[in-house]
């Protein structure tokens, strides 16, 4: 079994708690479904937000999902690079799996599709 990283990102239109939580939950669910993983397989989730998103901790959206109460979550602020994509939430999910690195399906939604079109396989 290997420890693999799965990336995902999305954007929101406003710095509002409800929108941040909904976008985070949507992104996580799509990553989990696309990669056919369950919380028990996940080592940890690193969540970053751009400095313009400070209305809530995105981890709150994950913590309330069924089965996610023991998954380690960490939130942080993305470095403020000039010209970077605003209002962006990023996930790095570390998962135990027998799949190869190239089998990981990275998910980019909304304006975040522009970050890594080479890795993004789906947004539906």
PDB file of C-alpha atoms in Angstrom, residues 21-82:
ATOM      1  CA  UNK A  21     -18.409  25.621   3.645  1.00  0.00           C
ATOM      2  CA  UNK A  22     -20.595  24.489   0.733  1.00  0.00           C
ATOM      3  CA  UNK A  23     -17.759  24.788  -1.793  1.00  0.00           C
ATOM      4  CA  UNK A  24     -15.369  22.863   0.467  1.00  0.00           C
ATOM      5  CA  UNK A  25     -17.857  20.032   1.006  1.00  0.00           C
ATOM      6  CA  UNK A  26     -18.657  19.843  -2.708  1.00  0.00           C
ATOM      7  CA  UNK A  27     -14.981  19.651  -3.655  1.00  0.00           C
ATOM      8  CA  UNK A  28     -14.170  16.996  -1.070  1.00  0.00           C
ATOM      9  CA  UNK A  29     -17.141  14.849  -2.076  1.00  0.00           C
ATOM     10  CA  UNK A  30     -16.126  14.983  -5.754  1.00  0.00           C
ATOM     11  CA  UNK A  31     -12.531  14.018  -4.957  1.00  0.00           C
ATOM     12  CA  UNK A  32     -13.678  11.116  -2.773  1.00  0.00           C
ATOM     13  CA  UNK A  33     -16.205   9.847  -5.328  1.00  0.00           C
ATOM     14  CA  UNK A  34     -13.831  10.196  -8.287  1.00  0.00           C
ATOM     15  CA  UNK A  35     -11.081   8.292  -6.489  1.00  0.00           C
ATOM     16  CA  UNK A  36     -13.379   5.721  -4.850  1.00  0.00           C
ATOM     17  CA  UNK A  37     -11.971   6.279  -1.373  1.00  0.00           C
ATOM     18  CA  UNK A  38     -13.489   6.331   2.097  1.00  0.00           C
ATOM     19  CA  UNK A  39     -12.496   8.367   5.171  1.00  0.00           C
ATOM     20  CA  UNK A  40     -10.777   5.346   6.741  1.00  0.00           C
ATOM     21  CA  UNK A  41      -8.288   5.360   3.821  1.00  0.00           C
ATOM     22  CA  UNK A  42      -7.363   9.002   4.358  1.00  0.00           C
ATOM     23  CA  UNK A  43      -4.279   9.928   6.375  1.00  0.00           C
ATOM     24  CA  UNK A  44      -4.949  13.667   6.482  1.00  0.00           C
ATOM     25  CA  UNK A  45      -6.344  16.630   4.588  1.00  0.00           C
ATOM     26  CA  UNK A  46      -4.458  19.898   4.216  1.00  0.00           C
ATOM     27  CA  UNK A  47      -6.750  22.808   3.315  1.00  0.00           C
ATOM     28  CA  UNK A  48      -5.538  26.205   2.207  1.00  0.00           C
ATOM     29  CA  UNK A  49      -7.426  29.361   1.358  1.00  0.00           C
ATOM     30  CA  UNK A  50      -6.282  32.549  -0.259  1.00  0.00           C
ATOM     31  CA  UNK A  51      -5.853  35.500   2.132  1.00  0.00           C
ATOM     32  CA  UNK A  52      -9.132  37.040   0.947  1.00  0.00           C
ATOM     33  CA  UNK A  53     -11.126  34.163   2.519  1.00  0.00           C
ATOM     34  CA  UNK A  54     -11.370  34.583   6.270  1.00  0.00           C
ATOM     35  CA  UNK A  55     -15.067  34.142   7.054  1.00  0.00           C
ATOM     36  CA  UNK A  56     -14.648  30.597   8.430  1.00  0.00           C
ATOM     37  CA  UNK A  57     -12.396  27.563   8.698  1.00  0.00           C
ATOM     38  CA  UNK A  58     -13.130  25.333   5.678  1.00  0.00           C
ATOM     39  CA  UNK A  59     -12.346  22.251   7.784  1.00  0.00           C
ATOM     40  CA  UNK A  60     -15.668  22.804   9.529  1.00  0.00           C
ATOM     41  CA  UNK A  61     -17.418  21.607   6.355  1.00  0.00           C
ATOM     42  CA  UNK A  62     -15.504  18.323   6.440  1.00  0.00           C
ATOM     43  CA  UNK A  63     -15.650  17.671  10.170  1.00  0.00           C
ATOM     44  CA  UNK A  64     -19.472  17.363  10.133  1.00  0.00           C
ATOM     45  CA  UNK A  65     -19.555  14.752   7.350  1.00  0.00           C
ATOM     46  CA  UNK A  66     -20.334  11.206   8.389  1.00  0.00           C
ATOM     47  CA  UNK A  67     -17.168   9.197   9.094  1.00  0.00           C
ATOM     48  CA  UNK A  68     -14.794  12.177   8.988  1.00  0.00           C
ATOM     49  CA  UNK A  69     -14.582  12.845  12.736  1.00  0.00           C
ATOM     50  CA  UNK A  70     -11.194  11.104  13.121  1.00  0.00           C
ATOM     51  CA  UNK A  71      -9.514  12.310   9.912  1.00  0.00           C
ATOM     52  CA  UNK A  72      -6.811  14.886  10.747  1.00  0.00           C
ATOM     53  CA  UNK A  73      -7.581  18.230   9.106  1.00  0.00           C
ATOM     54  CA  UNK A  74      -5.442  21.353   8.929  1.00  0.00           C
ATOM     55  CA  UNK A  75      -6.274  24.801   7.550  1.00  0.00           C
ATOM     56  CA  UNK A  76      -3.756  27.371   6.427  1.00  0.00           C
ATOM     57  CA  UNK A  77      -3.498  30.527   4.353  1.00  0.00           C
ATOM     58  CA  UNK A  78      -2.055  30.219   0.871  1.00  0.00           C
ATOM     59  CA  UNK A  79       0.941  32.476   0.220  1.00  0.00           C
ATOM     60  CA  UNK A  80      -0.192  35.802  -1.289  1.00  0.00           C
ATOM     61  CA  UNK A  81       1.371  35.675  -4.750  1.00  0.00           C
ATOM     62  CA  UNK A  82       0.689  38.730  -6.924  1.00  0.00           C
TER      63      UNK A  82
END
